[in-house]
PDB file of C-alpha atoms in Angstrom:
ATOM      1  CA  UNK G   1     116.641  21.943  98.182  1.00 49.00           C
ATOM      2  CA  UNK G   2     120.251  22.890  97.344  1.00 51.00           C
ATOM      3  CA  UNK G   3     122.265  25.652  98.992  1.00 53.00           C
ATOM      4  CA  UNK G   4     122.145  27.659  95.752  1.00 50.00           C
ATOM      5  CA  UNK G   5     118.362  27.449  95.626  1.00 51.00           C
ATOM      6  CA  UNK G   6     118.075  28.561  99.275  1.00 50.00           C
ATOM      7  CA  UNK G   7     120.397  31.469  98.548  1.00 56.00           C
ATOM      8  CA  UNK G   8     118.310  32.552  95.586  1.00 55.00           C
ATOM      9  CA  UNK G   9     115.103  32.286  97.619  1.00 61.00           C
ATOM     10  CA  UNK G  10     116.625  34.435 100.355  1.00 64.00           C
ATOM     11  CA  UNK G  11     117.657  37.030  97.794  1.00 59.00           C
ATOM     12  CA  UNK G  12     114.180  37.096  96.299  1.00 61.00           C
ATOM     13  CA  UNK G  13     112.576  37.505  99.733  1.00 67.00           C
ATOM     14  CA  UNK G  14     114.963  40.311 100.686  1.00 68.00           C
ATOM     15  CA  UNK G  15     114.428  42.043  97.348  1.00 65.00           C
ATOM     16  CA  UNK G  16     110.658  41.842  97.738  1.00 66.00           C
ATOM     17  CA  UNK G  17     110.890  43.392 101.214  1.00 70.00           C
ATOM     18  CA  UNK G  18     113.201  46.126  99.941  1.00 66.00           C
ATOM     19  CA  UNK G  19     110.928  46.974  97.019  1.00 66.00           C
ATOM     20  CA  UNK G  20     107.993  47.182  99.405  1.00 69.00           C
ATOM     21  CA  UNK G  21     110.025  49.611 101.499  1.00 67.00           C
ATOM     22  CA  UNK G  22     110.746  51.674  98.397  1.00 65.00           C
ATOM     23  CA  UNK G  23     107.035  51.718  97.578  1.00 65.00           C
ATOM     24  CA  UNK G  24     106.192  52.739 101.142  1.00 68.00           C
ATOM     25  CA  UNK G  25     108.704  55.604 101.168  1.00 62.00           C
ATOM     26  CA  UNK G  26     107.532  56.845  97.767  1.00 62.00           C
ATOM     27  CA  UNK G  27     103.922  56.766  98.994  1.00 64.00           C
ATOM     28  CA  UNK G  28     104.926  58.764 102.047  1.00 62.00           C
ATOM     29  CA  UNK G  29     106.888  61.178  99.888  1.00 56.00           C
ATOM     30  CA  UNK G  30     104.012  61.788  97.484  1.00 56.00           C
ATOM     31  CA  UNK G  31     101.532  62.224 100.323  1.00 58.00           C
ATOM     32  CA  UNK G  32     103.511  65.116 101.784  1.00 53.00           C
ATOM     33  CA  UNK G  33     103.090  67.517  98.901  1.00 53.00           C
ATOM     34  CA  UNK G  34     102.293  67.966  95.277  1.00 51.00           C
ATOM     35  CA  UNK G  35     104.606  65.167  94.114  1.00 51.00           C
ATOM     36  CA  UNK G  36     102.946  62.576  91.866  1.00 52.00           C
ATOM     37  CA  UNK G  37     104.217  59.410  90.224  1.00 49.00           C
ATOM     38  CA  UNK G  38     102.434  60.583  87.101  1.00 52.00           C
ATOM     39  CA  UNK G  39     104.803  63.594  86.987  1.00 57.00           C
ATOM     40  CA  UNK G  40     108.292  62.053  86.780  1.00 57.00           C
ATOM     41  CA  UNK G  41     110.019  65.382  86.082  1.00 62.00           C
ATOM     42  CA  UNK G  42     108.662  66.935  89.281  1.00 59.00           C
ATOM     43  CA  UNK G  43     109.483  63.765  91.244  1.00 56.00           C
ATOM     44  CA  UNK G  44     113.057  63.877  89.957  1.00 57.00           C
ATOM     45  CA  UNK G  45     113.369  67.557  90.939  1.00 58.00           C
ATOM     46  CA  UNK G  46     112.174  66.784  94.449  1.00 55.00           C
ATOM     47  CA  UNK G  47     114.600  63.883  94.794  1.00 55.00           C
ATOM     48  CA  UNK G  48     117.506  66.106  93.693  1.00 53.00           C
ATOM     49  CA  UNK G  49     116.659  69.282  95.619  1.00 54.00           C
ATOM     50  CA  UNK G  50     114.613  67.920  98.522  1.00 52.00           C
ATOM     51  CA  UNK G  51     112.259  70.835  98.041  1.00 53.00           C
ATOM     52  CA  UNK G  52     109.357  70.801 100.485  1.00 51.00           C
ATOM     53  CA  UNK G  53     110.143  67.383 101.975  1.00 48.00           C
ATOM     54  CA  UNK G  54     111.973  66.007 104.974  1.00 49.00           C
ATOM     55  CA  UNK G  55     115.601  65.009 104.316  1.00 50.00           C
ATOM     56  CA  UNK G  56     115.004  61.850 106.307  1.00 51.00           C
ATOM     57  CA  UNK G  57     112.335  60.695 103.891  1.00 56.00           C
ATOM     58  CA  UNK G  58     114.540  61.321 100.874  1.00 57.00           C
ATOM     59  CA  UNK G  59     117.457  59.599 102.549  1.00 61.00           C
ATOM     60  CA  UNK G  60     115.339  56.576 103.330  1.00 64.00           C
ATOM     61  CA  UNK G  61     114.184  56.435  99.725  1.00 61.00           C
ATOM     62  CA  UNK G  62     117.694  56.665  98.309  1.00 63.00           C
ATOM     63  CA  UNK G  63     118.938  54.049 100.771  1.00 65.00           C
ATOM     64  CA  UNK G  64     116.076  51.701  99.892  1.00 65.00           C
ATOM     65  CA  UNK G  65     116.638  52.149  96.166  1.00 68.00           C
ATOM     66  CA  UNK G  66     120.352  51.453  96.579  1.00 68.00           C
ATOM     67  CA  UNK G  67     119.607  48.286  98.560  1.00 70.00           C
ATOM     68  CA  UNK G  68     117.112  47.152  95.954  1.00 69.00           C
ATOM     69  CA  UNK G  69     119.701  47.716  93.228  1.00 69.00           C
ATOM     70  CA  UNK G  70     122.303  45.635  95.082  1.00 71.00           C
ATOM     71  CA  UNK G  71     119.908  42.784  95.725  1.00 70.00           C
ATOM     72  CA  UNK G  72     118.593  42.717  92.169  1.00 72.00           C
ATOM     73  CA  UNK G  73     122.193  42.715  90.905  1.00 71.00           C
ATOM     74  CA  UNK G  74     122.866  39.686  93.146  1.00 73.00           C
ATOM     75  CA  UNK G  75     119.808  37.903  91.734  1.00 70.00           C
ATOM     76  CA  UNK G  76     120.949  38.578  88.170  1.00 70.00           C
ATOM     77  CA  UNK G  77     124.398  37.182  88.973  1.00 72.00           C
ATOM     78  CA  UNK G  78     122.798  34.091  90.499  1.00 70.00           C
ATOM     79  CA  UNK G  79     120.679  33.649  87.360  1.00 69.00           C
ATOM     80  CA  UNK G  80     123.818  33.923  85.252  1.00 71.00           C
ATOM     81  CA  UNK G  81     125.478  31.118  87.174  1.00 72.00           C
ATOM     82  CA  UNK G  82     122.368  28.916  87.143  1.00 70.00           C
ATOM     83  CA  UNK G  83     121.782  29.469  83.460  1.00 70.00           C
ATOM     84  CA  UNK G  84     125.403  28.628  82.649  1.00 73.00           C
ATOM     85  CA  UNK G  85     125.403  25.408  84.664  1.00 74.00           C
ATOM     86  CA  UNK G  86     122.040  24.329  83.251  1.00 70.00           C
ATOM     87  CA  UNK G  87     123.056  24.949  79.668  1.00 72.00           C
ATOM     88  CA  UNK G  88     126.421  23.234  80.026  1.00 76.00           C
ATOM     89  CA  UNK G  89     124.980  20.149  81.752  1.00 72.00           C
ATOM     90  CA  UNK G  90     122.131  19.848  79.237  1.00 70.00           C
ATOM     91  CA  UNK G  91     124.437  20.146  76.239  1.00 77.00           C
ATOM     92  CA  UNK G  92     126.933  17.612  77.599  1.00 76.00           C
ATOM     93  CA  UNK G  93     124.187  15.057  78.297  1.00 71.00           C
ATOM     94  CA  UNK G  94     122.577  15.552  74.905  1.00 74.00           C
ATOM     95  CA  UNK G  95     125.917  15.194  73.123  1.00 77.00           C
ATOM     96  CA  UNK G  96     126.689  11.996  75.009  1.00 74.00           C
ATOM     97  CA  UNK G  97     123.223  10.541  74.393  1.00 72.00           C
ATOM     98  CA  UNK G  98     123.375  11.350  70.702  1.00 76.00           C
ATOM     99  CA  UNK G  99     126.806   9.738  70.446  1.00 75.00           C
ATOM    100  CA  UNK G 100     125.595   6.583  72.204  1.00 72.00           C
ATOM    101  CA  UNK G 101     122.607   6.304  69.901  1.00 77.00           C
ATOM    102  CA  UNK G 102     124.865   6.443  66.862  1.00 79.00           C
ATOM    103  CA  UNK G 103     127.099   3.772  68.426  1.00 74.00           C
ATOM    104  CA  UNK G 104     124.105   1.476  68.953  1.00 75.00           C
ATOM    105  CA  UNK G 105     122.978   1.938  65.363  1.00 77.00           C
ATOM    106  CA  UNK G 106     126.444   1.227  63.985  1.00 78.00           C
ATOM    107  CA  UNK G 107     127.005  -1.850  66.148  1.00 73.00           C
ATOM    108  CA  UNK G 108     123.627  -3.437  65.424  1.00 77.00           C
ATOM    109  CA  UNK G 109     123.971  -2.721  61.725  1.00 79.00           C
ATOM    110  CA  UNK G 110     127.357  -4.456  61.581  1.00 78.00           C
ATOM    111  CA  UNK G 111     126.105  -7.439  63.571  1.00 75.00           C
ATOM    112  CA  UNK G 112     122.972  -7.805  61.484  1.00 79.00           C
ATOM    113  CA  UNK G 113     124.948  -7.587  58.233  1.00 80.00           C
ATOM    114  CA  UNK G 114     127.323 -10.339  59.350  1.00 78.00           C
ATOM    115  CA  UNK G 115     124.391 -12.546  60.390  1.00 79.00           C
ATOM    116  CA  UNK G 116     122.606 -12.007  57.096  1.00 80.00           C
ATOM    117  CA  UNK G 117     125.746 -12.892  55.153  1.00 80.00           C
ATOM    118  CA  UNK G 118     126.086 -16.081  57.167  1.00 77.00           C
ATOM    119  CA  UNK G 119     122.476 -17.025  56.570  1.00 80.00           C
ATOM    120  CA  UNK G 120     122.889 -16.468  52.829  1.00 80.00           C
ATOM    121  CA  UNK G 121     125.815 -18.884  52.838  1.00 76.00           C
ATOM    122  CA  UNK G 122     123.772 -21.378  54.840  1.00 78.00           C
ATOM    123  CA  UNK G 123     120.955 -21.210  52.299  1.00 77.00           C
ATOM    124  CA  UNK G 124     123.465 -21.902  49.541  1.00 74.00           C
ATOM    125  CA  UNK G 125     124.601 -24.990  51.427  1.00 72.00           C
ATOM    126  CA  UNK G 126     121.002 -26.158  51.736  1.00 74.00           C
ATOM    127  CA  UNK G 127     120.638 -25.960  47.963  1.00 72.00           C
ATOM    128  CA  UNK G 128     123.632 -28.272  47.630  1.00 69.00           C
ATOM    129  CA  UNK G 129     122.002 -30.994  49.723  1.00 69.00           C
ATOM    130  CA  UNK G 130     120.631 -32.657  46.631  1.00 60.00           C
ATOM    131  CA  UNK G 131     121.886 -36.108  47.580  1.00 60.00           C
ATOM    132  CA  UNK G 132     119.854 -36.197  50.755  1.00 63.00           C
ATOM    133  CA  UNK G 133     116.711 -38.341  50.773  1.00 62.00           C
ATOM    134  CA  UNK G 134     115.253 -36.478  53.720  1.00 62.00           C
ATOM    135  CA  UNK G 135     113.404 -33.806  51.798  1.00 68.00           C
ATOM    136  CA  UNK G 136     111.214 -32.984  54.788  1.00 72.00           C
ATOM    137  CA  UNK G 137     114.216 -32.092  56.943  1.00 68.00           C
ATOM    138  CA  UNK G 138     115.681 -30.027  54.135  1.00 74.00           C
ATOM    139  CA  UNK G 139     112.486 -28.020  53.743  1.00 76.00           C
ATOM    140  CA  UNK G 140     112.245 -27.508  57.495  1.00 73.00           C
ATOM    141  CA  UNK G 141     115.809 -26.214  57.596  1.00 76.00           C
ATOM    142  CA  UNK G 142     115.072 -23.839  54.746  1.00 78.00           C
ATOM    143  CA  UNK G 143     112.016 -22.474  56.539  1.00 79.00           C
ATOM    144  CA  UNK G 144     113.983 -21.987  59.734  1.00 76.00           C
ATOM    145  CA  UNK G 145     116.668 -20.020  57.899  1.00 80.00           C
ATOM    146  CA  UNK G 146     114.094 -17.835  56.168  1.00 80.00           C
ATOM    147  CA  UNK G 147     112.470 -17.250  59.528  1.00 75.00           C
ATOM    148  CA  UNK G 148     115.764 -16.058  60.960  1.00 76.00           C
ATOM    149  CA  UNK G 149     116.193 -13.675  58.059  1.00 77.00           C
ATOM    150  CA  UNK G 150     112.753 -12.235  58.745  1.00 73.00           C
ATOM    151  CA  UNK G 151     113.561 -11.861  62.425  1.00 69.00           C
ATOM    152  CA  UNK G 152     116.648  -9.840  61.551  1.00 72.00           C
ATOM    153  CA  UNK G 153     114.408  -7.041  60.374  1.00 70.00           C
ATOM    154  CA  UNK G 154     114.908  -5.689  63.898  1.00 69.00           C
ATOM    155  CA  UNK G 155     117.977  -3.840  62.593  1.00 68.00           C
ATOM    156  CA  UNK G 156     115.951  -1.728  60.200  1.00 72.00           C
ATOM    157  CA  UNK G 157     113.305  -1.068  62.849  1.00 71.00           C
ATOM    158  CA  UNK G 158     115.932  -0.242  65.499  1.00 72.00           C
ATOM    159  CA  UNK G 159     117.752   2.124  63.158  1.00 73.00           C
ATOM    160  CA  UNK G 160     114.544   3.998  62.417  1.00 74.00           C
ATOM    161  CA  UNK G 161     113.649   4.289  66.083  1.00 72.00           C
ATOM    162  CA  UNK G 162     117.114   5.433  67.090  1.00 76.00           C
ATOM    163  CA  UNK G 163     117.267   7.845  64.173  1.00 76.00           C
ATOM    164  CA  UNK G 164     113.984   9.363  65.253  1.00 76.00           C
ATOM    165  CA  UNK G 165     115.185   9.607  68.878  1.00 76.00           C
ATOM    166  CA  UNK G 166     118.384  11.283  67.720  1.00 77.00           C
ATOM    167  CA  UNK G 167     116.385  13.821  65.735  1.00 77.00           C
ATOM    168  CA  UNK G 168     114.216  14.536  68.761  1.00 74.00           C
ATOM    169  CA  UNK G 169     117.303  15.089  70.938  1.00 76.00           C
ATOM    170  CA  UNK G 170     118.745  17.482  68.382  1.00 79.00           C
ATOM    171  CA  UNK G 171     115.485  19.412  68.324  1.00 76.00           C
ATOM    172  CA  UNK G 172     115.451  19.559  72.130  1.00 76.00           C
ATOM    173  CA  UNK G 173     119.007  20.854  72.132  1.00 75.00           C
ATOM    174  CA  UNK G 174     118.136  23.639  69.711  1.00 78.00           C
ATOM    175  CA  UNK G 175     115.119  24.591  71.819  1.00 73.00           C
ATOM    176  CA  UNK G 176     117.239  24.669  74.991  1.00 72.00           C
ATOM    177  CA  UNK G 177     119.725  26.937  73.272  1.00 76.00           C
ATOM    178  CA  UNK G 178     116.932  29.307  72.251  1.00 73.00           C
ATOM    179  CA  UNK G 179     115.533  29.268  75.791  1.00 69.00           C
ATOM    180  CA  UNK G 180     118.971  29.984  77.247  1.00 68.00           C
ATOM    181  CA  UNK G 181     119.290  33.043  75.013  1.00 69.00           C
ATOM    182  CA  UNK G 182     116.190  34.479  76.660  1.00 63.00           C
ATOM    183  CA  UNK G 183     118.378  34.958  79.753  1.00 57.00           C
ATOM    184  CA  UNK G 184     121.211  36.301  77.639  1.00 57.00           C
ATOM    185  CA  UNK G 185     120.665  39.863  78.798  1.00 47.00           C
ATOM    186  CA  UNK G 186     123.326  42.530  78.860  1.00 41.00           C
ATOM    187  CA  UNK G 187     126.300  41.262  80.806  1.00 44.00           C
ATOM    188  CA  UNK G 188     125.465  37.560  80.770  1.00 43.00           C
ATOM    189  CA  UNK G 189     128.585  35.616  79.953  1.00 46.00           C
ATOM    190  CA  UNK G 190     128.717  33.025  77.241  1.00 47.00           C
ATOM    191  CA  UNK G 191     129.156  29.393  78.271  1.00 45.00           C
ATOM    192  CA  UNK G 192     131.963  27.576  76.500  1.00 48.00           C
ATOM    193  CA  UNK G 193     129.896  24.780  74.960  1.00 45.00           C
ATOM    194  CA  UNK G 194     130.730  23.806  71.434  1.00 48.00           C
ATOM    195  CA  UNK G 195     127.727  23.075  69.222  1.00 46.00           C
ATOM    196  CA  UNK G 196     127.434  19.406  68.256  1.00 46.00           C
ATOM    197  CA  UNK G 197     128.149  18.077  64.831  1.00 51.00           C
ATOM    198  CA  UNK G 198     124.928  18.161  62.912  1.00 47.00           C
ATOM    199  CA  UNK G 199     123.969  14.764  61.551  1.00 47.00           C
ATOM    200  CA  UNK G 200     121.604  15.118  58.649  1.00 50.00           C
ATOM    201  CA  UNK G 201     118.859  12.497  58.847  1.00 46.00           C
ATOM    202  CA  UNK G 202     116.251  12.309  56.146  1.00 49.00           C
ATOM    203  CA  UNK G 203     112.763  12.564  57.567  1.00 44.00           C
ATOM    204  CA  UNK G 204     111.506   9.750  55.346  1.00 50.00           C
ATOM    205  CA  UNK G 205     114.230   7.434  56.673  1.00 52.00           C
ATOM    206  CA  UNK G 206     113.033   7.608  60.281  1.00 53.00           C
ATOM    207  CA  UNK G 207     109.630   6.204  61.080  1.00 53.00           C
ATOM    208  CA  UNK G 208     108.696   6.874  64.741  1.00 50.00           C
ATOM    209  CA  UNK G 209     105.939   4.278  64.422  1.00 52.00           C
ATOM    210  CA  UNK G 210     108.324   1.520  63.304  1.00 52.00           C
ATOM    211  CA  UNK G 211     107.894  -1.635  65.360  1.00 52.00           C
ATOM    212  CA  UNK G 212     108.968  -5.266  65.461  1.00 47.00           C
ATOM    213  CA  UNK G 213     105.481  -6.376  66.531  1.00 49.00           C
ATOM    214  CA  UNK G 214     103.596  -8.492  63.979  1.00 55.00           C
ATOM    215  CA  UNK G 215     106.630  -8.472  61.687  1.00 51.00           C
ATOM    216  CA  UNK G 216     105.730 -11.878  60.226  1.00 56.00           C
ATOM    217  CA  UNK G 217     102.323 -10.788  58.961  1.00 60.00           C
ATOM    218  CA  UNK G 218     103.775  -7.629  57.401  1.00 53.00           C
ATOM    219  CA  UNK G 219     106.552  -9.625  55.747  1.00 56.00           C
ATOM    220  CA  UNK G 220     104.031 -12.120  54.356  1.00 58.00           C
ATOM    221  CA  UNK G 221     102.063  -9.247  52.857  1.00 55.00           C
ATOM    222  CA  UNK G 222     105.220  -7.783  51.321  1.00 51.00           C
ATOM    223  CA  UNK G 223     106.189 -11.157  49.863  1.00 55.00           C
ATOM    224  CA  UNK G 224     102.730 -11.543  48.373  1.00 57.00           C
ATOM    225  CA  UNK G 225     102.935  -8.109  46.740  1.00 50.00           C
ATOM    226  CA  UNK G 226     106.459  -8.336  45.331  1.00 47.00           C
ATOM    227  CA  UNK G 227     106.701 -12.037  44.514  1.00 55.00           C
ATOM    228  CA  UNK G 228     105.904 -12.564  40.788  1.00 52.00           C
TER     229      UNK G 228
END
């Protein structure tokens, strides 16, 4: 447990003890006369004038209330600091993660495009091998190249998965911001965290169920449907 957490626990324990003392003094005060918690106006008059009650009791009550106020103020300040650190750390990590995901998508897309272009050129070269008598080898090479093209579907799958993950991170960030505003009571300072650039991602473009498993069977089905 960190020093900050121990400090907050100590404050909470002290505040609980102080509030119990306040409750005890108020109970003693109300038991001495006609003062009732259900009659706040009369209770206020007694606290101001001390009418019919021992000064010591009133002094104890005021001292206990003042202590409780100080301790609660310390707890609120501690919550301010914790909330600020939590929000800043969460936002920085989410921004960095989102940026890395976009980098991965861009890099894999570029690599896959270059590989596909190269395979297209290789297929064109295969078509020019008309003088070769080894038709079996030619057909095998063609099948291998088509197989590589099918394998390169990973780029589309990866992009969809990363796009979905990026959308989830953005949603988490928005939820964290809303949660942090719950603690944004009077006096809580704003944390200097700039909101991230919003990247619009179409929902239909990101399939969270996208997978590279059994890609060959799905591609065969697609070829059967779209091949005239």
